[in-house]
mmCIF file of C-alpha atoms and ligand atoms in Angstrom:
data_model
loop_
_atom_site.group_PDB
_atom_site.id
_atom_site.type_symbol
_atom_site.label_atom_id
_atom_site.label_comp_id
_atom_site.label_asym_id
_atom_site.label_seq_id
_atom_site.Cartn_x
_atom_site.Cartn_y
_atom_site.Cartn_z
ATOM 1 C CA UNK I 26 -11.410 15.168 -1.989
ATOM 2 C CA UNK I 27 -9.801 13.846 1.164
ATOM 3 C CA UNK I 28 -11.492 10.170 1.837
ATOM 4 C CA UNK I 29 -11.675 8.169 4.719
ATOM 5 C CA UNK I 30 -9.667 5.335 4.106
ATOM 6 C CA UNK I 31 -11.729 2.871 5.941
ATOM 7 C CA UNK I 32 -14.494 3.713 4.476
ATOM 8 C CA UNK I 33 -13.326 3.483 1.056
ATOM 9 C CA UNK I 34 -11.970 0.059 1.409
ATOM 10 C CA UNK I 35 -15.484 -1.124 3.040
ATOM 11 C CA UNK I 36 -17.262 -0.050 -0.469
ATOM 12 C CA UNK I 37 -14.600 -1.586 -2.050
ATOM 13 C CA UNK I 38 -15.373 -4.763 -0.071
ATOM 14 C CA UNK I 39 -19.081 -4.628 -0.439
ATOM 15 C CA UNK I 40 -18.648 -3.675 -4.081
ATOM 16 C CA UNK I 41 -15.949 -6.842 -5.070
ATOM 17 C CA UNK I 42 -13.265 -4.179 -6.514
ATOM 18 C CA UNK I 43 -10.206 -3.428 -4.723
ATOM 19 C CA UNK I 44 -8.731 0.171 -4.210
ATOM 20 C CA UNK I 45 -4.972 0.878 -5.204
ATOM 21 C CA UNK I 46 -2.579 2.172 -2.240
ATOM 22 C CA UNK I 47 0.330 3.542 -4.304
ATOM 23 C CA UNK I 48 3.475 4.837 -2.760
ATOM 24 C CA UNK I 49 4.885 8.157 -3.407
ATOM 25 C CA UNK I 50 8.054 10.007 -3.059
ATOM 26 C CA UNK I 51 7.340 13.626 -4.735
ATOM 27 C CA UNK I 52 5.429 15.772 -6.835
ATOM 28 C CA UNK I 53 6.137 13.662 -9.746
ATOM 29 C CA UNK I 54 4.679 10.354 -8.735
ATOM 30 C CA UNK I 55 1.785 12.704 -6.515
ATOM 31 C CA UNK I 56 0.686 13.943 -9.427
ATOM 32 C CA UNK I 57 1.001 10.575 -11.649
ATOM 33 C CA UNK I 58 -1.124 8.601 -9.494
ATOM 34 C CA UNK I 59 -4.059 11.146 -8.796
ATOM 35 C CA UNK I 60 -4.270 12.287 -12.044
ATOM 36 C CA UNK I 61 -4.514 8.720 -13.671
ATOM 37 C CA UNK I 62 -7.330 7.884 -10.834
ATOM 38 C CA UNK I 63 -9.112 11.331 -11.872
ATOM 39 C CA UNK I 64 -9.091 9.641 -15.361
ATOM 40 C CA UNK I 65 -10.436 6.561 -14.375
ATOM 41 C CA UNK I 66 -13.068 7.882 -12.132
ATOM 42 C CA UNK I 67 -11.428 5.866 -9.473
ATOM 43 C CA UNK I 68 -10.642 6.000 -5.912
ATOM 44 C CA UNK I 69 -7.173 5.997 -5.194
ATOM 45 C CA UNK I 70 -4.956 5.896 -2.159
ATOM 46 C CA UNK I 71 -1.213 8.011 -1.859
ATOM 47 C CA UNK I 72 0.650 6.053 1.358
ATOM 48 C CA UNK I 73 4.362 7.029 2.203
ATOM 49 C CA UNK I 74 7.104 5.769 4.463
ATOM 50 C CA UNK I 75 9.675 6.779 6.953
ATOM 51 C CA UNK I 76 12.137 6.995 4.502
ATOM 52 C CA UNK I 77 10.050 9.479 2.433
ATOM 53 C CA UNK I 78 9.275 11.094 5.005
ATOM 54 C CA UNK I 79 13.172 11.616 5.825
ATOM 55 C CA UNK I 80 13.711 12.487 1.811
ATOM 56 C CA UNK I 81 10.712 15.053 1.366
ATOM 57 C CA UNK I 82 9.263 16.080 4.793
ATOM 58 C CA UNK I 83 6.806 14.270 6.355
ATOM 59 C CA UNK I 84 4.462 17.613 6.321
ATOM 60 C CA UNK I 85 5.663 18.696 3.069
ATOM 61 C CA UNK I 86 4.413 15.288 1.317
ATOM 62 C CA UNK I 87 1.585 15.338 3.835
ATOM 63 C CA UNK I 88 0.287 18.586 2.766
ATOM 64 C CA UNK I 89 1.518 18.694 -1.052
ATOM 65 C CA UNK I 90 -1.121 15.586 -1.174
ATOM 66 C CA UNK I 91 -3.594 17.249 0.550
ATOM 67 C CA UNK I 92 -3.607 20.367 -1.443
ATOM 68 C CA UNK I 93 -3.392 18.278 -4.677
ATOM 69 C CA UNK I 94 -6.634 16.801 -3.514
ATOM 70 C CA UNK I 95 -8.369 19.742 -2.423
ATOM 71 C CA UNK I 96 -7.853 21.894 -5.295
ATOM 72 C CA UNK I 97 -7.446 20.202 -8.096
ATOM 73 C CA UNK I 98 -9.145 16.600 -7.629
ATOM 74 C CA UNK I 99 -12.222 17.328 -5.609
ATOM 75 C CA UNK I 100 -13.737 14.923 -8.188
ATOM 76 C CA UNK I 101 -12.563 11.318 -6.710
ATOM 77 C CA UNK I 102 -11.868 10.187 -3.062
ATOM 78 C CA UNK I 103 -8.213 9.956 -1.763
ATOM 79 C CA UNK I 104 -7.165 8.489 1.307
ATOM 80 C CA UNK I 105 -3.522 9.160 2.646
ATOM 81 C CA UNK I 106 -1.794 6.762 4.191
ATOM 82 C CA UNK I 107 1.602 5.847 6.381
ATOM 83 C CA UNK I 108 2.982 2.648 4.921
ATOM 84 C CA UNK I 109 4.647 0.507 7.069
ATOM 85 C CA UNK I 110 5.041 2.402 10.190
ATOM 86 C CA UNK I 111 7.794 0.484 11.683
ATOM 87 C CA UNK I 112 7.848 1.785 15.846
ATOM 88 C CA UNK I 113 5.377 3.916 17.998
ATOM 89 C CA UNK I 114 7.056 7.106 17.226
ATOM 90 C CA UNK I 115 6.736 7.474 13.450
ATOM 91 C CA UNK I 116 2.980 6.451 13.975
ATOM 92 C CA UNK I 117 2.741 8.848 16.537
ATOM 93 C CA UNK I 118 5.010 11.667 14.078
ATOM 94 C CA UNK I 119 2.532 10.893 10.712
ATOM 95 C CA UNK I 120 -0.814 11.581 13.256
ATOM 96 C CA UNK I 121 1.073 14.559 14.518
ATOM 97 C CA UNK I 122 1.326 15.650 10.575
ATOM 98 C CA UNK I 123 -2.184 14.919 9.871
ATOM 99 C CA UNK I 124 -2.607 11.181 9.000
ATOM 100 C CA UNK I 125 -5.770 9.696 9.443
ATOM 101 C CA UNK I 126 -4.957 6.367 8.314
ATOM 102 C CA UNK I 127 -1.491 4.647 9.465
ATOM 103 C CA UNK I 128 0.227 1.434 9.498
ATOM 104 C CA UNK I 129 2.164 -0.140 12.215
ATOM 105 C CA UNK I 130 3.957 -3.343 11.097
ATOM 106 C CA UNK I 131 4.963 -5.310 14.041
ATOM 107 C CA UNK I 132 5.471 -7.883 11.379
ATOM 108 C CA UNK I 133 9.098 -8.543 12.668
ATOM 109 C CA UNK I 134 8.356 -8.879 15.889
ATOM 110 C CA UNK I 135 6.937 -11.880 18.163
ATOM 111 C CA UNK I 136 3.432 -12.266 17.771
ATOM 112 C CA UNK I 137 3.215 -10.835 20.950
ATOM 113 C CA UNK I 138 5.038 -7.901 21.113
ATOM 114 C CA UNK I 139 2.696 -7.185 17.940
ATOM 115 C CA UNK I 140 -0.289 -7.925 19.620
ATOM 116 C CA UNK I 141 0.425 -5.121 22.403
ATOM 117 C CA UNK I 142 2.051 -2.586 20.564
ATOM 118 C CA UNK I 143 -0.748 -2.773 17.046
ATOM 119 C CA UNK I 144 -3.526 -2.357 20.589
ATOM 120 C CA UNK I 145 -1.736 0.457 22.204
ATOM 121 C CA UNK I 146 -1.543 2.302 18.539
ATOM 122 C CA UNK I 147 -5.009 1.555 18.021
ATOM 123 C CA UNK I 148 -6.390 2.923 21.121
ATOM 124 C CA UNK I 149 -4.568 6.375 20.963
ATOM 125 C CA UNK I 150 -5.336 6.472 17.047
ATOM 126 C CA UNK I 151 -9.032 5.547 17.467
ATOM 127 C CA UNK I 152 -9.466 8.248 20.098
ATOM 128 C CA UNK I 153 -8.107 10.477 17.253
ATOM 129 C CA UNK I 154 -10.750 9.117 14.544
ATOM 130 C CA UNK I 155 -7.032 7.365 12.611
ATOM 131 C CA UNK I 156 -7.909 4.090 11.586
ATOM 132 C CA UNK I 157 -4.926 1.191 11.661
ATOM 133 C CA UNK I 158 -3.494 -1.205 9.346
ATOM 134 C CA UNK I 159 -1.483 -3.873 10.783
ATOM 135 C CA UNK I 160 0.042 -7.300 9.285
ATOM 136 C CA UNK I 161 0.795 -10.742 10.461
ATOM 137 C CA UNK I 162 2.214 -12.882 8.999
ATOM 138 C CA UNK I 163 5.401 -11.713 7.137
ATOM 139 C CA UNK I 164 5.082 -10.191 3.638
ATOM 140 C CA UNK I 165 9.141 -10.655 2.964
ATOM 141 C CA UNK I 166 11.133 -7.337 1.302
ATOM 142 C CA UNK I 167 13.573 -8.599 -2.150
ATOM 143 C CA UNK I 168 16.399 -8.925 -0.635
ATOM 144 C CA UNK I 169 15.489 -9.328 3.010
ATOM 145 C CA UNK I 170 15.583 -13.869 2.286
ATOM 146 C CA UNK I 171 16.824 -15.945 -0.185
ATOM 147 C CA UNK I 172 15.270 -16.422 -3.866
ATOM 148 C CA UNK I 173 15.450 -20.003 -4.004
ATOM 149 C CA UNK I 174 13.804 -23.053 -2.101
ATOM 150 C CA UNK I 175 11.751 -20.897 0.590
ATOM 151 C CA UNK I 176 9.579 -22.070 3.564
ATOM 152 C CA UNK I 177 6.884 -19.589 2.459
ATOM 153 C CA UNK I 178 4.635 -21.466 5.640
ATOM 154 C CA UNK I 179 7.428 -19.548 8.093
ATOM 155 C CA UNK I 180 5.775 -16.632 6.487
ATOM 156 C CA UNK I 181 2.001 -16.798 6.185
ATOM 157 C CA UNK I 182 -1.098 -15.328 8.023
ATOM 158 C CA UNK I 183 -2.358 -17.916 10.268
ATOM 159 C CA UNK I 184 -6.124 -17.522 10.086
ATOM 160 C CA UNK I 185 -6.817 -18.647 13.822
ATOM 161 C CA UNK I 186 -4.369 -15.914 14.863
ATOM 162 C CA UNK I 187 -5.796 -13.362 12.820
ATOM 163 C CA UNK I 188 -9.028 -13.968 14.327
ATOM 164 C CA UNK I 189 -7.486 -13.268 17.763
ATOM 165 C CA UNK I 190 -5.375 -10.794 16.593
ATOM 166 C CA UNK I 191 -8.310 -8.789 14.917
ATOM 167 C CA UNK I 192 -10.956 -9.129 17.997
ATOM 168 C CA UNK I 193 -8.113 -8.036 20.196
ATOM 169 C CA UNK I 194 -6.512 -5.395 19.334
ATOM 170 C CA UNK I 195 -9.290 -3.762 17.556
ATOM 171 C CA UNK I 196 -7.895 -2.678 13.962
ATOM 172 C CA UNK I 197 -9.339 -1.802 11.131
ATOM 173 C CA UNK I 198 -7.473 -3.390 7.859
ATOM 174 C CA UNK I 199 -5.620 -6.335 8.012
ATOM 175 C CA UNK I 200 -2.591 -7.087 5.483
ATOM 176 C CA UNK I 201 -1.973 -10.791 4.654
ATOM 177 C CA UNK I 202 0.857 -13.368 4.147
ATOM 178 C CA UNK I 203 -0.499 -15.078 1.773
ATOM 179 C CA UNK I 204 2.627 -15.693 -0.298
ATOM 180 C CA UNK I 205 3.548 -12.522 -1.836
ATOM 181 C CA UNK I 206 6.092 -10.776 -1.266
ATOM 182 C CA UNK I 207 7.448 -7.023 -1.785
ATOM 183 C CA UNK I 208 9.254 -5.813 -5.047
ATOM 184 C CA UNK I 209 9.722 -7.807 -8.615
ATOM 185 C CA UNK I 210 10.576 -11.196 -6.405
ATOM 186 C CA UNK I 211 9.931 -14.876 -6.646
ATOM 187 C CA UNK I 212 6.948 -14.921 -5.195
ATOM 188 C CA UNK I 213 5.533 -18.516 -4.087
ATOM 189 C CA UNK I 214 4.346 -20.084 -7.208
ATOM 190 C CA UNK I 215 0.581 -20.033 -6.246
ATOM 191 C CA UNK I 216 -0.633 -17.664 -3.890
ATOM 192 C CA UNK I 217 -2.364 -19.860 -0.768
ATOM 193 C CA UNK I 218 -5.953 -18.443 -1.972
ATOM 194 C CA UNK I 219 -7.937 -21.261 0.934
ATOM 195 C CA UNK I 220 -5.504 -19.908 3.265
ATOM 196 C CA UNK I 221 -6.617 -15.708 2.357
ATOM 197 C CA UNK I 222 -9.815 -17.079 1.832
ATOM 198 C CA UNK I 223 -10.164 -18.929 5.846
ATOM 199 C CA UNK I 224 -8.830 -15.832 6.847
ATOM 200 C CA UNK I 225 -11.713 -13.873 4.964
ATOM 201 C CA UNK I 226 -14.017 -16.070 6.645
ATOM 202 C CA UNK I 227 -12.850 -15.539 10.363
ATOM 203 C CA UNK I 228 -11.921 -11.861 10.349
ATOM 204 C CA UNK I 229 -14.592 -9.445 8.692
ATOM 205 C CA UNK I 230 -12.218 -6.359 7.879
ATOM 206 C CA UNK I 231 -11.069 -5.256 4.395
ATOM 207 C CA UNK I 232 -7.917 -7.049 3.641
ATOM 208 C CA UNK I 233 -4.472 -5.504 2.420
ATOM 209 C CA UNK I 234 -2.491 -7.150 -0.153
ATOM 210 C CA UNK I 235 1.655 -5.725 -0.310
ATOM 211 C CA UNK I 236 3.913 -6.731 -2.645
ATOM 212 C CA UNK I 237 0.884 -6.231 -5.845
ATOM 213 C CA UNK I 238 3.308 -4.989 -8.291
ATOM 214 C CA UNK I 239 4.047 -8.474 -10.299
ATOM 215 C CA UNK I 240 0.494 -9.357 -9.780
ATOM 216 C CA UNK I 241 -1.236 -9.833 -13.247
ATOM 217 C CA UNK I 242 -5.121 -9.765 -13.834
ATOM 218 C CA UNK I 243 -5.656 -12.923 -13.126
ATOM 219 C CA UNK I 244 -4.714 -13.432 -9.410
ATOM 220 C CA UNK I 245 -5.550 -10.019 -8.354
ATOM 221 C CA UNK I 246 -9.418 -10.891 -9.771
ATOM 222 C CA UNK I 247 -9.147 -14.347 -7.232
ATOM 223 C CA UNK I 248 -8.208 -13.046 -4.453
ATOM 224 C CA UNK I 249 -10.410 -9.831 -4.311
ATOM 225 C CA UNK I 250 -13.242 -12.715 -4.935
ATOM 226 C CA UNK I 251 -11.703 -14.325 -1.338
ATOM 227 C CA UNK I 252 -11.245 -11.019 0.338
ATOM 228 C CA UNK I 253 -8.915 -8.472 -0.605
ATOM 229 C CA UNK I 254 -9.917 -5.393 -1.033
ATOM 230 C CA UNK I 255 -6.707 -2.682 -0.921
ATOM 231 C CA UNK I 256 -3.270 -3.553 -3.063
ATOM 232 C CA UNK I 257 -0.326 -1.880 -2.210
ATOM 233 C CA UNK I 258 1.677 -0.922 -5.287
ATOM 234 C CA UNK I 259 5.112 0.340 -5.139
ATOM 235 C CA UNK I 260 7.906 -1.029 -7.286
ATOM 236 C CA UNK I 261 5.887 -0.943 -10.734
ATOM 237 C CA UNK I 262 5.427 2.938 -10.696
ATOM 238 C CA UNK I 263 8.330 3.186 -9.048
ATOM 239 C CA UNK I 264 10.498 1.103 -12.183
ATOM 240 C CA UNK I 265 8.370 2.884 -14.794
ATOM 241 C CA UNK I 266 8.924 6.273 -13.467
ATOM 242 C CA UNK I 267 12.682 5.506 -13.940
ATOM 243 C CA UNK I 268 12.451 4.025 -17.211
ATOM 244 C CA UNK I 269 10.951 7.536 -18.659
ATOM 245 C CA UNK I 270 13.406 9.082 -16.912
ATOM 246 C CA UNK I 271 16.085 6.904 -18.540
ATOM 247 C CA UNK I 272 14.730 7.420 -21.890
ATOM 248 C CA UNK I 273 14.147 11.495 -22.069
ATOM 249 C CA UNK I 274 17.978 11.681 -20.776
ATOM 250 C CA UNK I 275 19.015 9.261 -23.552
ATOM 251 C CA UNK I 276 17.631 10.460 -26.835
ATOM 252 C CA UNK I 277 18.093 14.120 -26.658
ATOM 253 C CA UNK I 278 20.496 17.069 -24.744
ATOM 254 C CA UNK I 279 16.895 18.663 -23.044
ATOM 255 C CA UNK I 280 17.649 20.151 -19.570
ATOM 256 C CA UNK I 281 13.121 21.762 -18.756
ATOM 257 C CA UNK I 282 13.087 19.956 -15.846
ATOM 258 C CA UNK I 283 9.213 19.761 -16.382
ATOM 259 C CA UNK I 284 9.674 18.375 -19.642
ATOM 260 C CA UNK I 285 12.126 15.529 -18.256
ATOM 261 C CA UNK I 286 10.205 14.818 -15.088
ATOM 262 C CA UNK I 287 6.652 15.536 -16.937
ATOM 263 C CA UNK I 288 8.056 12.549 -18.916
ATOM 264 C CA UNK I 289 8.551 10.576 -16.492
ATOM 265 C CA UNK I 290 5.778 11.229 -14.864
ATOM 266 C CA UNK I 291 3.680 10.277 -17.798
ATOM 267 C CA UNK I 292 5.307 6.802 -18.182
ATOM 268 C CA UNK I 293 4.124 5.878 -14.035
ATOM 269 C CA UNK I 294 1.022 7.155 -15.283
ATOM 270 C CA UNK I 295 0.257 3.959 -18.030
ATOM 271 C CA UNK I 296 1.956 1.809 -14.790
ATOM 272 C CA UNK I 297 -0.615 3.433 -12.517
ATOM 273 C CA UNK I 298 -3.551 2.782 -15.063
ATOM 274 C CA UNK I 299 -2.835 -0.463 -15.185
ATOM 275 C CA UNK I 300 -3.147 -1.534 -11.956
ATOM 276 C CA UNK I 301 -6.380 0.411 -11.361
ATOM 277 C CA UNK I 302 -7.926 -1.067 -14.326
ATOM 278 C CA UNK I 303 -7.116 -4.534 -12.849
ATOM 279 C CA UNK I 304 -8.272 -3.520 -9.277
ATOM 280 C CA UNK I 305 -12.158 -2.959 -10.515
ATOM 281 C CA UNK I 306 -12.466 0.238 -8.978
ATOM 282 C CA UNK I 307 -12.197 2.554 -12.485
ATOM 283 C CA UNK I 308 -15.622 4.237 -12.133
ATOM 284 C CA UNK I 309 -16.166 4.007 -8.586
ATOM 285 C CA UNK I 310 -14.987 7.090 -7.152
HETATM 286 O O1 G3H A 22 6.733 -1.575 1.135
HETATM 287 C C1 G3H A 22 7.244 -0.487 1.036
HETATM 288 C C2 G3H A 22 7.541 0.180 -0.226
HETATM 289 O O2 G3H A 22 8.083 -0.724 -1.146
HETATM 290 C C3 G3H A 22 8.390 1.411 -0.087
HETATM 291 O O3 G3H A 22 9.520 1.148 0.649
HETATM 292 O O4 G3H A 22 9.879 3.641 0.964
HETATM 293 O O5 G3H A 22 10.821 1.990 2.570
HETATM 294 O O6 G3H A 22 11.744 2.176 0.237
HETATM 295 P P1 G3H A 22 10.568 2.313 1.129
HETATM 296 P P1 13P A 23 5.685 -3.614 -4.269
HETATM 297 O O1 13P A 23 6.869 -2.713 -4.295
HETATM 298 O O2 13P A 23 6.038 -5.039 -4.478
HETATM 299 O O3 13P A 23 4.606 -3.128 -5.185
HETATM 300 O O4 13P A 23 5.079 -3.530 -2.782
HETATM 301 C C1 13P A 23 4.524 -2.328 -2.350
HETATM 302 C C2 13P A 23 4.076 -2.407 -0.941
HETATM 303 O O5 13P A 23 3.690 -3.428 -0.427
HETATM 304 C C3 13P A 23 4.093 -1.157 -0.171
HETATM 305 O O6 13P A 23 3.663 -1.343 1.143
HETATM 306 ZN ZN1 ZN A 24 4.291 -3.250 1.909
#
């Protein structure tokens, strides 16, 4: 069943698990990540960007989710969820779709800028009943800086900030800097848990964690102790998918596209588990 998302991450919160927000692209990866939560019992959230919007259809994906959950897993909540809404309009295109949970990352911008564009988004999405993600700090892309010898402090939530930030503009979830970082990436050798955890302290609102797809039990356990309570998962499905796709093509001349992609789909599915077995929230939906 459709799920509010900020209510899901404020049980998640009060509960000490975390809940997964997995990107998808199509039906494939739709299907791997609700079915695996049905499995688990788990809540689960399906977030998408601009980009798959521009590949599938913002609707189609919109909808294709929403029947998915309506029909056929009416058993666990889902939340759906624009990832990293990058400018006013494609916030203002996904709550045109349907979207009742969005992200705008001013990230980029001047702290600002950030300020007054994440308050203008949240007034017109409140008045809507959308609830808004935004981050500060800067949770860097692979690619987007160098590997070696970063100034990860150029990069991290500053918790005084975030207390301003929060009270001003009025959102609703939070994603850190805490040191991590998007995609399989050097991330800072230890994540700054006081840092996540004076930011816990000054801004009561479920925190976001991006980048969560290197993260192994361990950390993920610490810092949902110190605050977090949504990780956003991308790459890991995202590589597994890929690597079932590689192997049904390789050992054999089969052309069922359900077979090949129900392959595939199978292999994000043990990716998928994984991370919602680490998250705590198996059993919770
Ligand atoms: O953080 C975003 C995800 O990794 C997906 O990125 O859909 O823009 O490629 P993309
Ligand atoms: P990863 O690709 O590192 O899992 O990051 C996903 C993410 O943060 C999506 O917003
Ligand atoms: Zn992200």
């Amino acid at each position: 069943m459709l799920a509010n998302v900020k209510e899901m991450l404020e049980k998640a919160k009060a509960g000490g698990y975390a809940v997964g927000a997995f990107n998808t692209v199509n039906l494939e990866t739709t299907k791997a990540i609700i079915e695996t939560a049905q499995e688990l019992s788990s809540p689960v959230i399906l977030q998408m960007t601009e980009k798959t919007f521009d590949y599938a259809g913002g609707r189609a994906i919109f909808h294709l989710i929403k029947n998915i959950s309506e029909f056929y897993a009416n058993d666990i909540p889902i939340g759906i969820h624009l990832d990293h809404g990058k400018n006013f309009e494609v916030v203002m295109r996904a709550m045109d779709i349907g979207f009742t949970s969005v992200m705008y990352d001013g990230s980029r911008k001047e702290y600002v800028d950030n300020l007054m564009m994440t308050k203008k988004i949240v007034d017109i999405a409140h008045a809507q009943g959308v609830v808004v993600q935004a981050e500060l700090g800067n949770v860097p892309y692979l690619g987007e800086i160098q590997t070696e010898g970063i100034d990860w402090e150029r990069y991290m939530t500053d918790p005084d900030q975030a207390a301003q930030f929060s009270s001003e503009t009025g959102i609703d979830t939070l994603a850190v800097a805490i040191g991590n970082a998007h995609g399989f990436f050097r991330e800072r050798e230890q994540p700054d848990y006081d840092r996540l955890s004076a930011v816990a302290s000054r801004v009561d609102l479920p925190l976001v964690l991006h980048g969560s797809s290197d993260w192994h039990e361990d950390r993920i356990s610490e810092v949902i102790k110190r605050g977090i309570s949504c990780f956003n998962v991308d790459t890991a499905v995202r590589v597994a998918f890929v690597s079932g796709l590689r192997e049904v093509l390789r050992d054999g001349d089969e052309t069922d596209l359900r077979k090949i992609m129900g392959s595939a789909k199978d292999s994000a599915k043990k990716a998928v588990k994984e991370k919602i077995l680490a998250f705590g929230s198996s059993g919770k939906a």
